[in-house]
């Protein structure tokens, strides 16, 4: 079924980097889920009212809220597909993240509402009817929701969509919630104790907890979360694969929505080389990232002295020595300015965000380490923060 929907309604489905294709995926997922949730709401609502079950009625309201969430997702994909304009030169891709946040908040609201209604049922119990219709509608609901969870997860992973991933988790929660409602109804009939309110309370708490987790995940990209370490490593490996590149550092990746990433980095090359040739190489690297991955890359040239063995050896020693302080530390852009009484050793040191030492403490420790090995050295250190990972 999922494959048929993709083949029928998503032309060029394999080109997931195309914003138009992403929007198509989002539209198919949203419309499909709206229809399914609306039908489930009507079916469960009717059975829940007849049976007098607060948990079944709450489950039906949950489906109605899910349909509303799907409408939000639909609007999010549509708005995210709008092209860049004068006021938003980076496009509108973050609308998709906002839609995911709204969906997560709605999940929390559903959990709170279910907890309150269930607590009221516990405080003021009323008889709950149980029959074949209740079992049939709940089993059918679980089957549909299980398919929807799989459907949204597949599409969400295909286009790396936080919104569809959140919708998949919500559908999974619905399967668990409906299973709990069905189990409580069966147990209530067997032992003669009405557990409807308690089942609703447990389900509501689970949905609320899941919603809070979804809110955290949805807020993270809006705040500027660290990029995937595998993606960072891929960028570095690709830059280093070009002839003449000696190193790269100060990588930054900015996310303006799925498929709308921008990055910048410094590239170390031999100071003795032809600057026109080196500039041309950097232009080619930037263009390759744009053509191959749709990533807008800006590269800065850092000249490295390669024909002075003393400077080369010092750079290598310091880069290894700082790892005695913290194995994640690294240095770059080292150059030496010799004088009659001392030599200024100028370089940058990358400090992980969770490093135990402050920038000033780190600067002092590294300076002491270098001075013990090179007595004439006076370190001029710029402490850089890592913007891609505390593990790099």
GROMACS .gro file of C-alpha atoms in nm:
model
  392
    1UNK     CA    1   0.000   0.000   0.000
    2UNK     CA    2   0.275   0.244   0.098
    3UNK     CA    3   0.475   0.168  -0.218
    4UNK     CA    4   0.165   0.215  -0.434
    5UNK     CA    5   0.089   0.555  -0.276
    6UNK     CA    6   0.447   0.672  -0.335
    7UNK     CA    7   0.458   0.549  -0.695
    8UNK     CA    8   0.117   0.702  -0.774
    9UNK     CA    9   0.141   1.042  -0.608
   10UNK     CA   10   0.515   1.120  -0.582
   11UNK     CA   11   0.681   1.158  -0.924
   12UNK     CA   12   1.062   1.116  -0.912
   13UNK     CA   13   1.026   0.983  -0.558
   14UNK     CA   14   1.393   0.885  -0.539
   15UNK     CA   15   1.505   1.251  -0.574
   16UNK     CA   16   1.438   1.334  -0.209
   17UNK     CA   17   1.673   1.634  -0.220
   18UNK     CA   18   1.428   1.817  -0.449
   19UNK     CA   19   1.200   2.048  -0.238
   20UNK     CA   20   0.908   1.969  -0.472
   21UNK     CA   21   0.948   1.596  -0.409
   22UNK     CA   22   0.970   1.658  -0.032
   23UNK     CA   23   0.646   1.853  -0.046
   24UNK     CA   24   0.479   1.570  -0.239
   25UNK     CA   25   0.585   1.320   0.025
   26UNK     CA   26   0.445   1.548   0.295
   27UNK     CA   27   0.115   1.596   0.115
   28UNK     CA   28   0.066   1.222   0.059
   29UNK     CA   29   0.143   1.145   0.423
   30UNK     CA   30  -0.079   1.422   0.560
   31UNK     CA   31  -0.386   1.356   0.342
   32UNK     CA   32  -0.366   0.979   0.401
   33UNK     CA   33  -0.348   1.025   0.776
   34UNK     CA   34  -0.629   1.284   0.781
   35UNK     CA   35  -0.864   1.038   0.611
   36UNK     CA   36  -0.765   0.747   0.838
   37UNK     CA   37  -0.792   0.949   1.159
   38UNK     CA   38  -1.128   1.098   1.064
   39UNK     CA   39  -1.275   0.752   0.998
   40UNK     CA   40  -1.131   0.613   1.323
   41UNK     CA   41  -1.269   0.909   1.520
   42UNK     CA   42  -1.620   0.853   1.387
   43UNK     CA   43  -1.612   0.477   1.450
   44UNK     CA   44  -1.464   0.487   1.799
   45UNK     CA   45  -1.668   0.790   1.902
   46UNK     CA   46  -1.994   0.618   1.818
   47UNK     CA   47  -1.899   0.295   1.998
   48UNK     CA   48  -1.757   0.482   2.298
   49UNK     CA   49  -2.075   0.687   2.350
   50UNK     CA   50  -2.297   0.379   2.327
   51UNK     CA   51  -2.073   0.182   2.565
   52UNK     CA   52  -2.031   0.472   2.806
   53UNK     CA   53  -1.650   0.429   2.801
   54UNK     CA   54  -1.446   0.739   2.881
   55UNK     CA   55  -1.128   0.571   2.756
   56UNK     CA   56  -1.281   0.485   2.417
   57UNK     CA   57  -1.429   0.834   2.378
   58UNK     CA   58  -1.091   0.983   2.478
   59UNK     CA   59  -0.926   0.758   2.220
   60UNK     CA   60  -1.170   0.890   1.958
   61UNK     CA   61  -1.089   1.249   2.057
   62UNK     CA   62  -0.722   1.153   2.027
   63UNK     CA   63  -0.785   1.053   1.665
   64UNK     CA   64  -0.960   1.384   1.601
   65UNK     CA   65  -0.658   1.566   1.743
   66UNK     CA   66  -0.434   1.350   1.527
   67UNK     CA   67  -0.630   1.465   1.222
   68UNK     CA   68  -0.573   1.823   1.333
   69UNK     CA   69  -0.201   1.747   1.367
   70UNK     CA   70  -0.201   1.609   1.014
   71UNK     CA   71  -0.358   1.935   0.891
   72UNK     CA   72  -0.076   2.123   1.067
   73UNK     CA   73   0.179   1.896   0.898
   74UNK     CA   74   0.013   1.959   0.562
   75UNK     CA   75   0.037   2.335   0.612
   76UNK     CA   76   0.397   2.299   0.733
   77UNK     CA   77   0.507   2.118   0.417
   78UNK     CA   78   0.323   2.367   0.195
   79UNK     CA   79   0.474   2.671   0.369
   80UNK     CA   80   0.822   2.514   0.379
   81UNK     CA   81   0.814   2.469   0.002
   82UNK     CA   82   0.784   2.844  -0.059
   83UNK     CA   83   1.093   2.985  -0.233
   84UNK     CA   84   1.328   3.239  -0.079
   85UNK     CA   85   1.220   3.601  -0.090
   86UNK     CA   86   1.363   3.941  -0.002
   87UNK     CA   87   1.279   3.906   0.369
   88UNK     CA   88   1.378   3.539   0.395
   89UNK     CA   89   1.684   3.482   0.173
   90UNK     CA   90   1.742   3.134   0.319
   91UNK     CA   91   1.394   3.013   0.228
   92UNK     CA   92   1.107   2.896   0.449
   93UNK     CA   93   1.223   2.542   0.529
   94UNK     CA   94   1.199   2.590   0.905
   95UNK     CA   95   0.820   2.595   0.877
   96UNK     CA   96   0.851   2.216   0.867
   97UNK     CA   97   1.027   2.220   1.205
   98UNK     CA   98   0.759   2.452   1.343
   99UNK     CA   99   0.491   2.211   1.222
  100UNK     CA  100   0.666   1.929   1.405
  101UNK     CA  101   0.669   2.140   1.722
  102UNK     CA  102   0.295   2.210   1.694
  103UNK     CA  103   0.226   1.838   1.647
  104UNK     CA  104   0.433   1.763   1.959
  105UNK     CA  105   0.242   2.024   2.163
  106UNK     CA  106  -0.089   1.875   2.048
  107UNK     CA  107   0.029   1.532   2.165
  108UNK     CA  108   0.101   1.682   2.509
  109UNK     CA  109  -0.244   1.845   2.515
  110UNK     CA  110  -0.405   1.510   2.433
  111UNK     CA  111  -0.218   1.344   2.719
  112UNK     CA  112  -0.322   1.613   2.967
  113UNK     CA  113  -0.686   1.593   2.856
  114UNK     CA  114  -0.689   1.213   2.885
  115UNK     CA  115  -0.534   1.225   3.233
  116UNK     CA  116  -0.797   1.474   3.351
  117UNK     CA  117  -1.095   1.285   3.205
  118UNK     CA  118  -0.966   0.955   3.343
  119UNK     CA  119  -0.915   1.103   3.690
  120UNK     CA  120  -1.275   1.226   3.677
  121UNK     CA  121  -1.393   0.876   3.579
  122UNK     CA  122  -1.203   0.728   3.875
  123UNK     CA  123  -1.355   0.985   4.114
  124UNK     CA  124  -1.705   0.944   3.968
  125UNK     CA  125  -1.727   0.590   3.826
  126UNK     CA  126  -1.998   0.499   3.579
  127UNK     CA  127  -2.074   0.154   3.433
  128UNK     CA  128  -1.898   0.065   3.105
  129UNK     CA  129  -2.062  -0.160   2.847
  130UNK     CA  130  -1.851  -0.430   2.681
  131UNK     CA  131  -1.941  -0.621   2.368
  132UNK     CA  132  -1.829  -0.740   2.025
  133UNK     CA  133  -1.861  -0.391   1.876
  134UNK     CA  134  -1.612  -0.253   2.130
  135UNK     CA  135  -1.361  -0.529   2.058
  136UNK     CA  136  -1.401  -0.498   1.680
  137UNK     CA  137  -1.354  -0.123   1.663
  138UNK     CA  138  -1.051  -0.129   1.896
  139UNK     CA  139  -0.878  -0.414   1.711
  140UNK     CA  140  -0.944  -0.242   1.377
  141UNK     CA  141  -0.810   0.084   1.518
  142UNK     CA  142  -0.489  -0.084   1.633
  143UNK     CA  143  -0.434  -0.240   1.292
  144UNK     CA  144  -0.486   0.091   1.110
  145UNK     CA  145  -0.264   0.284   1.350
  146UNK     CA  146   0.011   0.026   1.326
  147UNK     CA  147   0.010   0.065   0.948
  148UNK     CA  148   0.009   0.445   0.985
  149UNK     CA  149   0.311   0.432   1.217
  150UNK     CA  150   0.503   0.221   0.964
  151UNK     CA  151   0.383   0.440   0.676
  152UNK     CA  152   0.493   0.769   0.838
  153UNK     CA  153   0.823   0.625   0.958
  154UNK     CA  154   0.909   0.504   0.607
  155UNK     CA  155   0.825   0.838   0.447
  156UNK     CA  156   0.989   1.034   0.729
  157UNK     CA  157   1.316   0.846   0.692
  158UNK     CA  158   1.303   0.876   0.314
  159UNK     CA  159   1.305   1.257   0.334
  160UNK     CA  160   1.462   1.300   0.683
  161UNK     CA  161   1.149   1.471   0.815
  162UNK     CA  162   1.119   1.540   1.190
  163UNK     CA  163   0.747   1.610   1.139
  164UNK     CA  164   0.669   1.270   0.986
  165UNK     CA  165   0.888   1.094   1.241
  166UNK     CA  166   0.686   1.265   1.517
  167UNK     CA  167   0.364   1.158   1.348
  168UNK     CA  168   0.492   0.799   1.335
  169UNK     CA  169   0.566   0.807   1.710
  170UNK     CA  170   0.219   0.947   1.775
  171UNK     CA  171   0.061   0.663   1.576
  172UNK     CA  172   0.268   0.411   1.771
  173UNK     CA  173   0.146   0.569   2.094
  174UNK     CA  174  -0.211   0.529   1.971
  175UNK     CA  175  -0.156   0.156   1.921
  176UNK     CA  176  -0.033   0.126   2.280
  177UNK     CA  177  -0.317   0.342   2.409
  178UNK     CA  178  -0.585   0.144   2.228
  179UNK     CA  179  -0.429  -0.185   2.340
  180UNK     CA  180  -0.445  -0.064   2.701
  181UNK     CA  181  -0.811   0.035   2.659
  182UNK     CA  182  -0.894  -0.307   2.514
  183UNK     CA  183  -0.699  -0.489   2.785
  184UNK     CA  184  -0.872  -0.294   3.062
  185UNK     CA  185  -1.213  -0.371   2.911
  186UNK     CA  186  -1.137  -0.744   2.898
  187UNK     CA  187  -0.995  -0.752   3.251
  188UNK     CA  188  -1.289  -0.550   3.384
  189UNK     CA  189  -1.529  -0.808   3.246
  190UNK     CA  190  -1.330  -1.099   3.390
  191UNK     CA  191  -1.279  -0.965   3.745
  192UNK     CA  192  -1.589  -0.748   3.774
  193UNK     CA  193  -1.394  -0.431   3.855
  194UNK     CA  194  -1.419  -0.129   3.624
  195UNK     CA  195  -1.061  -0.037   3.526
  196UNK     CA  196  -1.163   0.200   3.246
  197UNK     CA  197  -1.056   0.515   3.432
  198UNK     CA  198  -0.726   0.365   3.548
  199UNK     CA  199  -0.644   0.248   3.197
  200UNK     CA  200  -0.717   0.595   3.062
  201UNK     CA  201  -0.495   0.749   3.332
  202UNK     CA  202  -0.201   0.522   3.244
  203UNK     CA  203  -0.243   0.585   2.873
  204UNK     CA  204  -0.271   0.961   2.925
  205UNK     CA  205   0.050   0.966   3.130
  206UNK     CA  206   0.234   0.771   2.861
  207UNK     CA  207   0.110   1.001   2.584
  208UNK     CA  208   0.207   1.310   2.787
  209UNK     CA  209   0.558   1.174   2.850
  210UNK     CA  210   0.597   1.089   2.480
  211UNK     CA  211   0.473   1.436   2.382
  212UNK     CA  212   0.733   1.603   2.604
  213UNK     CA  213   1.006   1.400   2.434
  214UNK     CA  214   0.870   1.506   2.093
  215UNK     CA  215   0.873   1.872   2.199
  216UNK     CA  216   1.240   1.843   2.294
  217UNK     CA  217   1.323   1.683   1.959
  218UNK     CA  218   1.123   1.943   1.765
  219UNK     CA  219   1.280   2.240   1.947
  220UNK     CA  220   1.637   2.114   1.900
  221UNK     CA  221   1.681   2.201   1.527
  222UNK     CA  222   1.518   2.540   1.584
  223UNK     CA  223   1.779   2.617   1.850
  224UNK     CA  224   2.063   2.501   1.624
  225UNK     CA  225   2.145   2.144   1.725
  226UNK     CA  226   2.480   1.988   1.641
  227UNK     CA  227   2.486   1.827   1.296
  228UNK     CA  228   2.504   1.450   1.256
  229UNK     CA  229   2.866   1.342   1.333
  230UNK     CA  230   2.860   1.111   1.031
  231UNK     CA  231   2.765   1.406   0.808
  232UNK     CA  232   3.044   1.617   0.962
  233UNK     CA  233   3.295   1.339   0.896
  234UNK     CA  234   3.169   1.308   0.538
  235UNK     CA  235   3.224   1.680   0.476
  236UNK     CA  236   3.575   1.665   0.620
  237UNK     CA  237   3.666   1.354   0.424
  238UNK     CA  238   3.542   1.508   0.102
  239UNK     CA  239   3.742   1.828   0.153
  240UNK     CA  240   4.054   1.629   0.243
  241UNK     CA  241   4.020   1.415  -0.070
  242UNK     CA  242   4.131   1.700  -0.299
  243UNK     CA  243   4.501   1.723  -0.393
  244UNK     CA  244   4.684   2.003  -0.218
  245UNK     CA  245   4.456   2.013   0.088
  246UNK     CA  246   4.663   1.964   0.405
  247UNK     CA  247   4.388   2.002   0.664
  248UNK     CA  248   4.050   2.154   0.745
  249UNK     CA  249   3.899   2.305   1.058
  250UNK     CA  250   3.646   2.560   1.189
  251UNK     CA  251   3.363   2.376   1.017
  252UNK     CA  252   3.016   2.523   1.074
  253UNK     CA  253   2.688   2.382   0.943
  254UNK     CA  254   2.374   2.598   0.948
  255UNK     CA  255   2.034   2.436   0.907
  256UNK     CA  256   1.751   2.644   0.759
  257UNK     CA  257   1.522   2.347   0.707
  258UNK     CA  258   1.546   2.003   0.544
  259UNK     CA  259   1.748   2.027   0.224
  260UNK     CA  260   1.852   2.386   0.303
  261UNK     CA  261   2.192   2.352   0.471
  262UNK     CA  262   2.478   2.602   0.451
  263UNK     CA  263   2.834   2.536   0.567
  264UNK     CA  264   3.169   2.707   0.599
  265UNK     CA  265   3.518   2.579   0.678
  266UNK     CA  266   3.884   2.675   0.675
  267UNK     CA  267   4.113   2.479   0.444
  268UNK     CA  268   4.488   2.453   0.505
  269UNK     CA  269   4.710   2.459   0.197
  270UNK     CA  270   5.082   2.516   0.137
  271UNK     CA  271   5.180   2.880   0.177
  272UNK     CA  272   5.439   2.833  -0.097
  273UNK     CA  273   5.178   2.740  -0.360
  274UNK     CA  274   5.027   2.955  -0.634
  275UNK     CA  275   4.737   3.152  -0.475
  276UNK     CA  276   4.545   3.163  -0.803
  277UNK     CA  277   4.556   2.784  -0.837
  278UNK     CA  278   4.460   2.738  -0.473
  279UNK     CA  279   4.168   2.980  -0.505
  280UNK     CA  280   4.052   2.791  -0.813
  281UNK     CA  281   4.065   2.461  -0.622
  282UNK     CA  282   3.853   2.604  -0.338
  283UNK     CA  283   3.600   2.728  -0.594
  284UNK     CA  284   3.583   2.378  -0.741
  285UNK     CA  285   3.530   2.218  -0.400
  286UNK     CA  286   3.248   2.461  -0.323
  287UNK     CA  287   3.083   2.391  -0.656
  288UNK     CA  288   3.114   2.015  -0.610
  289UNK     CA  289   2.932   2.034  -0.277
  290UNK     CA  290   2.659   2.239  -0.442
  291UNK     CA  291   2.621   2.006  -0.741
  292UNK     CA  292   2.654   1.674  -0.556
  293UNK     CA  293   2.465   1.744  -0.234
  294UNK     CA  294   2.287   2.077  -0.262
  295UNK     CA  295   2.507   2.209   0.020
  296UNK     CA  296   2.607   2.576  -0.008
  297UNK     CA  297   2.969   2.572   0.110
  298UNK     CA  298   3.201   2.868   0.175
  299UNK     CA  299   3.572   2.789   0.218
  300UNK     CA  300   3.849   3.006   0.363
  301UNK     CA  301   4.214   2.957   0.263
  302UNK     CA  302   4.468   2.917   0.548
  303UNK     CA  303   4.833   2.920   0.430
  304UNK     CA  304   5.060   2.668   0.604
  305UNK     CA  305   5.439   2.686   0.593
  306UNK     CA  306   5.559   2.348   0.469
  307UNK     CA  307   5.926   2.413   0.380
  308UNK     CA  308   6.045   2.484   0.737
  309UNK     CA  309   6.105   2.153   0.920
  310UNK     CA  310   6.129   2.324   1.263
  311UNK     CA  311   5.783   2.482   1.227
  312UNK     CA  312   5.643   2.156   1.089
  313UNK     CA  313   5.785   1.955   1.380
  314UNK     CA  314   5.662   2.208   1.636
  315UNK     CA  315   5.310   2.202   1.489
  316UNK     CA  316   5.305   1.823   1.504
  317UNK     CA  317   5.439   1.810   1.862
  318UNK     CA  318   5.194   2.068   1.999
  319UNK     CA  319   4.898   1.900   1.828
  320UNK     CA  320   4.987   1.573   2.003
  321UNK     CA  321   5.085   1.733   2.335
  322UNK     CA  322   4.754   1.916   2.392
  323UNK     CA  323   4.577   1.579   2.391
  324UNK     CA  324   4.738   1.511   2.729
  325UNK     CA  325   4.508   1.785   2.861
  326UNK     CA  326   4.200   1.660   2.675
  327UNK     CA  327   4.219   1.402   2.395
  328UNK     CA  328   3.963   1.600   2.191
  329UNK     CA  329   4.181   1.913   2.171
  330UNK     CA  330   4.345   2.010   1.842
  331UNK     CA  331   4.542   2.306   1.709
  332UNK     CA  332   4.566   2.473   1.371
  333UNK     CA  333   4.699   2.781   1.189
  334UNK     CA  334   5.036   2.767   1.369
  335UNK     CA  335   5.301   3.012   1.261
  336UNK     CA  336   5.621   3.135   1.424
  337UNK     CA  337   5.765   3.487   1.446
  338UNK     CA  338   6.127   3.459   1.571
  339UNK     CA  339   6.297   3.741   1.764
  340UNK     CA  340   6.630   3.805   1.939
  341UNK     CA  341   6.510   3.690   2.285
  342UNK     CA  342   6.201   3.475   2.215
  343UNK     CA  343   5.980   3.333   1.942
  344UNK     CA  344   5.611   3.413   1.922
  345UNK     CA  345   5.420   3.093   1.850
  346UNK     CA  346   5.076   3.187   1.721
  347UNK     CA  347   4.801   2.929   1.678
  348UNK     CA  348   4.437   2.842   1.742
  349UNK     CA  349   4.321   2.570   1.980
  350UNK     CA  350   3.975   2.412   1.940
  351UNK     CA  351   3.797   2.370   2.276
  352UNK     CA  352   3.503   2.127   2.305
  353UNK     CA  353   3.193   2.292   2.449
  354UNK     CA  354   3.192   2.060   2.753
  355UNK     CA  355   3.563   2.094   2.829
  356UNK     CA  356   3.636   2.112   3.203
  357UNK     CA  357   3.870   2.409   3.151
  358UNK     CA  358   3.754   2.759   3.066
  359UNK     CA  359   3.907   2.936   2.767
  360UNK     CA  360   4.153   3.131   2.986
  361UNK     CA  361   4.247   2.820   3.188
  362UNK     CA  362   4.303   2.622   2.870
  363UNK     CA  363   4.516   2.899   2.723
  364UNK     CA  364   4.736   2.901   3.035
  365UNK     CA  365   4.772   2.520   3.045
  366UNK     CA  366   4.869   2.494   2.680
  367UNK     CA  367   5.114   2.785   2.709
  368UNK     CA  368   5.284   2.617   3.004
  369UNK     CA  369   5.301   2.286   2.819
  370UNK     CA  370   5.466   2.445   2.514
  371UNK     CA  371   5.706   2.659   2.717
  372UNK     CA  372   5.833   2.354   2.908
  373UNK     CA  373   5.930   2.192   2.577
  374UNK     CA  374   6.031   2.509   2.388
  375UNK     CA  375   6.176   2.753   2.648
  376UNK     CA  376   6.205   3.041   2.398
  377UNK     CA  377   5.840   3.009   2.291
  378UNK     CA  378   5.581   3.269   2.388
  379UNK     CA  379   5.237   3.140   2.292
  380UNK     CA  380   4.969   3.361   2.141
  381UNK     CA  381   4.665   3.131   2.148
  382UNK     CA  382   4.316   3.191   2.016
  383UNK     CA  383   4.069   2.949   2.172
  384UNK     CA  384   3.803   2.840   1.922
  385UNK     CA  385   3.476   2.671   2.014
  386UNK     CA  386   3.365   2.358   1.828
  387UNK     CA  387   3.035   2.415   1.645
  388UNK     CA  388   2.991   2.066   1.503
  389UNK     CA  389   3.050   1.821   1.789
  390UNK     CA  390   3.196   1.805   2.137
  391UNK     CA  391   3.351   1.475   2.030
  392UNK     CA  392   3.562   1.625   1.749
   0.00000   0.00000   0.00000
